[in-house]
CSV table of C-alpha atoms in Angstrom, one decimal:
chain,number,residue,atom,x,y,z
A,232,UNK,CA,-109.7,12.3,109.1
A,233,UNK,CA,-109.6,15.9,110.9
A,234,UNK,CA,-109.7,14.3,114.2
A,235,UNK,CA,-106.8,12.0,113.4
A,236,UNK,CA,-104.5,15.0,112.2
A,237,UNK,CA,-105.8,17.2,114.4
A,238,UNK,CA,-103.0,17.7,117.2
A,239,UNK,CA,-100.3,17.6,114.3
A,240,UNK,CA,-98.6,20.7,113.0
A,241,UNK,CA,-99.5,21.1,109.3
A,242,UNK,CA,-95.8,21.5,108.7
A,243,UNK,CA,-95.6,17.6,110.3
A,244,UNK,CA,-98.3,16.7,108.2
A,245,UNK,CA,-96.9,18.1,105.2
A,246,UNK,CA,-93.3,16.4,105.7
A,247,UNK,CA,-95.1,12.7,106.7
A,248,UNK,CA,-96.7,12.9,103.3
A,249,UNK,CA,-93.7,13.6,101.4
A,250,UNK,CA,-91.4,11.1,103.0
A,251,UNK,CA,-94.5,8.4,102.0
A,252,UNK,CA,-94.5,9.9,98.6
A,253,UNK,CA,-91.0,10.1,97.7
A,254,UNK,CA,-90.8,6.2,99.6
A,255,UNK,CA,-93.5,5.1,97.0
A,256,UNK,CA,-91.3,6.5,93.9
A,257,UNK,CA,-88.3,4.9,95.5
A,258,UNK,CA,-90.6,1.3,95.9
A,259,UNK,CA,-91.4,2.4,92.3
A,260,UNK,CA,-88.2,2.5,90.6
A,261,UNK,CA,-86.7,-0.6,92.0
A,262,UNK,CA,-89.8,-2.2,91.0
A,263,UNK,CA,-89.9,-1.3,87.8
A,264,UNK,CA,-85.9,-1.5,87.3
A,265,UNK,CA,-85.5,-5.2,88.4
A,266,UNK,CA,-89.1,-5.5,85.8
A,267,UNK,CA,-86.5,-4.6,83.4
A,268,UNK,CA,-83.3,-6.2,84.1
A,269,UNK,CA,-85.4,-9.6,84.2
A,270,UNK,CA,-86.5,-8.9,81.1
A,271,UNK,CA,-82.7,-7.8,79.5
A,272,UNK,CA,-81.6,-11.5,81.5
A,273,UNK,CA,-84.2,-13.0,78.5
A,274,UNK,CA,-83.4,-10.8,75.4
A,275,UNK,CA,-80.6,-10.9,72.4
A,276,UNK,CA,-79.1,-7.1,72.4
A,277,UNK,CA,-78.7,-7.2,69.0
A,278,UNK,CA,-81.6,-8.4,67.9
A,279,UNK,CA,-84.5,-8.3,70.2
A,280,UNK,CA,-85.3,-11.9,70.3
A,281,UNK,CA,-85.5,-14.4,73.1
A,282,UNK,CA,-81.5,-15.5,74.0
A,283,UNK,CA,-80.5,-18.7,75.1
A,284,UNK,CA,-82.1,-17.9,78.8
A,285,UNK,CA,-85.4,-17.1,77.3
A,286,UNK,CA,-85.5,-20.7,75.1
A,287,UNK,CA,-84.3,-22.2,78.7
A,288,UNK,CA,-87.5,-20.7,80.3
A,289,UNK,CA,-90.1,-21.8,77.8
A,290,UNK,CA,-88.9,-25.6,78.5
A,291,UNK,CA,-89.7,-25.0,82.2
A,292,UNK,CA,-92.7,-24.0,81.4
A,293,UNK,CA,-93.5,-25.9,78.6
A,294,UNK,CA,-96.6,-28.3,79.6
A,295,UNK,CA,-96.4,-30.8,76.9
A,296,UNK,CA,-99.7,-30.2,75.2
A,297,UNK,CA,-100.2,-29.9,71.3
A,298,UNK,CA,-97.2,-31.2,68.4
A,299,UNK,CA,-94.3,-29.7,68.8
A,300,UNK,CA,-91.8,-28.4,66.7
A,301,UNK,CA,-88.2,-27.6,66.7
A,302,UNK,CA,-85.9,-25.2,64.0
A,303,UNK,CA,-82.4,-25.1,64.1
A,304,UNK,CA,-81.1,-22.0,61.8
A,305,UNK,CA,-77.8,-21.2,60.9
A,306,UNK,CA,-76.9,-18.3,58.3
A,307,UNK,CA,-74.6,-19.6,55.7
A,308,UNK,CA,-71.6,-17.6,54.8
A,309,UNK,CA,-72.2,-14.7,58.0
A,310,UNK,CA,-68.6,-14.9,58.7
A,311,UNK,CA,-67.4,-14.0,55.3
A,312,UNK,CA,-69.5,-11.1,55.7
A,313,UNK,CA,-67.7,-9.9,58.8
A,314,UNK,CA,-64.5,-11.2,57.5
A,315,UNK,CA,-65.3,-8.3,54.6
A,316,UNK,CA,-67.6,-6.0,56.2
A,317,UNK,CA,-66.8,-6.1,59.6
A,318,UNK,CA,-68.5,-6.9,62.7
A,319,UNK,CA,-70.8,-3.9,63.0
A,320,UNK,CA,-71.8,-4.7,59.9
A,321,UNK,CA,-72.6,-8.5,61.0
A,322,UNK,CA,-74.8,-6.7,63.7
A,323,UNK,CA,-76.5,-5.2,61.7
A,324,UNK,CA,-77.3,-8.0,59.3
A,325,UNK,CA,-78.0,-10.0,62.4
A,326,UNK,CA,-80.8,-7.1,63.6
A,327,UNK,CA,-82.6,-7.3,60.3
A,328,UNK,CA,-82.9,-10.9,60.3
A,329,UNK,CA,-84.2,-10.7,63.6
A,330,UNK,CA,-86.8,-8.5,62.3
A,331,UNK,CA,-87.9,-10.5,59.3
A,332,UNK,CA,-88.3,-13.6,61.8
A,333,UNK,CA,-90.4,-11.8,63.6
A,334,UNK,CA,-92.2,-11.0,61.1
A,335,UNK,CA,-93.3,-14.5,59.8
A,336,UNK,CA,-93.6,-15.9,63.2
A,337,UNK,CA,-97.1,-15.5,65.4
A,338,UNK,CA,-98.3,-15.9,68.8
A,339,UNK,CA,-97.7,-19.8,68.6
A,340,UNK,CA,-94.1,-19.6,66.9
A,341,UNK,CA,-91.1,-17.8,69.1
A,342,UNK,CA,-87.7,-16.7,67.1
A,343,UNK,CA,-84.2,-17.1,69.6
A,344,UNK,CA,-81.0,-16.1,68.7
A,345,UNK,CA,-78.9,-19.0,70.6
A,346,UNK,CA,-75.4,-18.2,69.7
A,347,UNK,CA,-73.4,-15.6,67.0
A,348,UNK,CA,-75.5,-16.7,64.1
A,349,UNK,CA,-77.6,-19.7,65.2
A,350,UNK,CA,-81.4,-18.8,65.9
A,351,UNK,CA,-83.8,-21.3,67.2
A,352,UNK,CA,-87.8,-21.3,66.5
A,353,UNK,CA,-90.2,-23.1,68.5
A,354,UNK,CA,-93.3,-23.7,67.2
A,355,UNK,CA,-96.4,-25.0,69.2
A,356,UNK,CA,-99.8,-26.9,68.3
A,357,UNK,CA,-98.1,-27.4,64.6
A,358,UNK,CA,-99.1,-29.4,61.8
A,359,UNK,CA,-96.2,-30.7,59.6
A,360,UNK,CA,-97.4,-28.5,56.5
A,361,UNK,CA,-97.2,-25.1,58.8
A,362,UNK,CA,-93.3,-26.2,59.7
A,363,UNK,CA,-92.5,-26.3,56.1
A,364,UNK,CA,-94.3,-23.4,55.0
A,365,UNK,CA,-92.7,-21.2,58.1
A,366,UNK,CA,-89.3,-22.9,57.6
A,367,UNK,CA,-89.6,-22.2,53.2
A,368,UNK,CA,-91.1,-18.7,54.5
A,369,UNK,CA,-87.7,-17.8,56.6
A,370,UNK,CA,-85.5,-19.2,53.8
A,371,UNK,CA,-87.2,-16.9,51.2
A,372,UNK,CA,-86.9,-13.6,53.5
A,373,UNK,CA,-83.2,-14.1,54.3
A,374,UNK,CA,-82.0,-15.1,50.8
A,375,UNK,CA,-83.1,-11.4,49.0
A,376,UNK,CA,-80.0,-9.4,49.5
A,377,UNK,CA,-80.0,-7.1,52.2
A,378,UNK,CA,-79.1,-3.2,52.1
A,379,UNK,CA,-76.9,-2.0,54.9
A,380,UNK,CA,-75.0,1.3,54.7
A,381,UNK,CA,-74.8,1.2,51.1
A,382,UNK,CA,-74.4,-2.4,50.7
A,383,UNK,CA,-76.3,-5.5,49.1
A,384,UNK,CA,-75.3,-8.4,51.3
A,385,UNK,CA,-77.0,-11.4,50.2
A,386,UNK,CA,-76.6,-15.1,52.4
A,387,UNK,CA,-78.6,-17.7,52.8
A,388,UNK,CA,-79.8,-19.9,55.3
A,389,UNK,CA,-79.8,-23.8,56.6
A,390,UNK,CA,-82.5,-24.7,59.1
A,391,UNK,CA,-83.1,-27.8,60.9
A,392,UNK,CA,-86.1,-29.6,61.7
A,393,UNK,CA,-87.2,-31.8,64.8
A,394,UNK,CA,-90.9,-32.7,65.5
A,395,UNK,CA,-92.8,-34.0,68.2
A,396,UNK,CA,-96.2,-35.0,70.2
A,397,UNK,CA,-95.9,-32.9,72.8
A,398,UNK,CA,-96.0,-35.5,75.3
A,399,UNK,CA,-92.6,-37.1,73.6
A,400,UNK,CA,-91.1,-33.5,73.4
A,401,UNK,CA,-87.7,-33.4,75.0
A,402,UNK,CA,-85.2,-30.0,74.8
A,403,UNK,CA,-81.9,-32.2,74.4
A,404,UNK,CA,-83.3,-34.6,71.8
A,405,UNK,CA,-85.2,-32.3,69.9
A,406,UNK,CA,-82.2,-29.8,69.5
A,407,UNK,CA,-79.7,-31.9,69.0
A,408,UNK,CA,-81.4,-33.6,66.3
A,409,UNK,CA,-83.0,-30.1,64.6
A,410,UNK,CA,-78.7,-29.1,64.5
A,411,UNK,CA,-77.9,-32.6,63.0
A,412,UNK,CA,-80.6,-32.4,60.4
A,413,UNK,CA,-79.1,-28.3,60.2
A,414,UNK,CA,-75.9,-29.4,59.7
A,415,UNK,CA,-77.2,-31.8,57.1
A,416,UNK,CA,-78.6,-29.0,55.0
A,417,UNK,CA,-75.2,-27.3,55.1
A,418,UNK,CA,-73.7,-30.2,53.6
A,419,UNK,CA,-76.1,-31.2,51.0
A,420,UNK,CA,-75.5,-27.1,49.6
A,421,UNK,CA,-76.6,-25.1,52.2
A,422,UNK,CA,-80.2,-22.6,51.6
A,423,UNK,CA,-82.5,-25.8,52.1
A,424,UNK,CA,-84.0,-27.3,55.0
A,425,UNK,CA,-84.4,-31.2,55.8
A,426,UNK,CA,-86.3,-32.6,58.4
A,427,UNK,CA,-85.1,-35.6,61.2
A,428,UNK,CA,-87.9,-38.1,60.9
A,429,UNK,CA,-87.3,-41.7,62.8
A,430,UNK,CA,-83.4,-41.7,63.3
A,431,UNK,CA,-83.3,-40.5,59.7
A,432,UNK,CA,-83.0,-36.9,57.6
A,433,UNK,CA,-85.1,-36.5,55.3
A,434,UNK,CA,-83.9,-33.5,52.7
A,435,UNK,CA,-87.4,-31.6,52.3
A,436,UNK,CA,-86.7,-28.8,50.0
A,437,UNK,CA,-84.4,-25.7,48.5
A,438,UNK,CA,-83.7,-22.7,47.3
A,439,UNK,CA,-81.8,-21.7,44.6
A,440,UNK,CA,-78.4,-20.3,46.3
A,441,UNK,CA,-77.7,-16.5,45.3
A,442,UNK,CA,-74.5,-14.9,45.2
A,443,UNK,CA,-73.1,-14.3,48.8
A,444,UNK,CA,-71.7,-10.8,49.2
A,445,UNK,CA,-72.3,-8.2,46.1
A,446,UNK,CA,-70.4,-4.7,46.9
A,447,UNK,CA,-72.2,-1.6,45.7
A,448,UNK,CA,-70.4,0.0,42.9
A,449,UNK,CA,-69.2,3.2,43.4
A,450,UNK,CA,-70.4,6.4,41.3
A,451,UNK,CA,-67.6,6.9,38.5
């Protein structure tokens, strides 16, 4: 090493390594800042969860291994509660929803929020009992009245269910008929989900509706 350096001035030496250092931060950053915008091109900014993008990507990757399932969930009543409360409000709700999904989901079950207040869950190597015990699981977490800003809020949900062998697992099909069978639940009362089995819907189960927006009294 001291016979490579030795004809150069220390004060060249000293320069050449801080051009390579300060290139390496520079490499560094735009690294690390296209790291991050690929992963904001794949997240909800309200909630955190997968977006439409990110439920895009697991189909291209999706190998078609395992039983498949599909859950379409709408919240029922979300735009009275903006109607009343306002949109940051809405937010906010929609952020602690997030959160409880993510709570009852696991490494084999993914929470996406697809549009204002659709989510989508995929859930892979599934038995039929584990869909209905996730989707009865999410219905019982969003039902209990939430507390924002001084506020018991209290929806309900309607999910959607589409199942598969992974083999016969197909994006189009399999949404389309988790948001019929969603749709369905709406209709039959909403805060249930039924399940699309062979062309048909099959209504699984419910929960007893709650009262949809309860306002804090004021102190007298």
């Amino acid at each position: 090493m001291s016979t490579i350096f030795a004809g150069i001035p220390s004060w060249a030496y000293v320069v050449n390594v801080t051009v390579l250092v300060l290139i390496g931060l520079v490499l560094h950053v735009t690294f690390s800042e296209r790291s991050r915008l690929r992963r904001l091109a794949y997240r909800d900014t309200v909630t955190g969860l997968y977006n439409r993008n990110g439920l895009d990507r697991f189909w291209k990757k999706y190998n078609g291994k395992g039983n498949l399932a599909v859950m379409s969930l709408d919240l029922d009543y979300f735009k009275e509660v903006n109607d009343t409360f306002g949109h940051h409000m809405g937010d906010m709700l929609l952020r602690a929803v997030g959160k409880d999904l993510k709570r009852v989901t696991n490494k084999h079950q993914q929470a996406y929020r697809v549009g204002g207040d659709e989510f989508m869950i995929i859930l892979k190597n599934c038995e039929p009992d584990t869909v209905e015990i996730l989707a009865g699981l999410i219905l019982g977490k969003i039902c209990r009245p939430y507390y924002i800003e001084g506020q018991d809020i209290a929806i309900t949900g309607s999910i959607g269910i589409s199942m598969a062998d992974g083999q016969r697992a197909d994006q189009r099909r399999m949404q389309k008929e988790a948001d019929v069978a969603m749709y369905r639940a709406k209709r039959l009362g909403k805060n249930r989900y039924t399940v699309y089995k062979s062309s048909k819907i099959i209504d699984i189960a419910k929960v007893e509706p709650l009262q949809v927006i309860k306002k804090k009294s004021s102190a007298n």
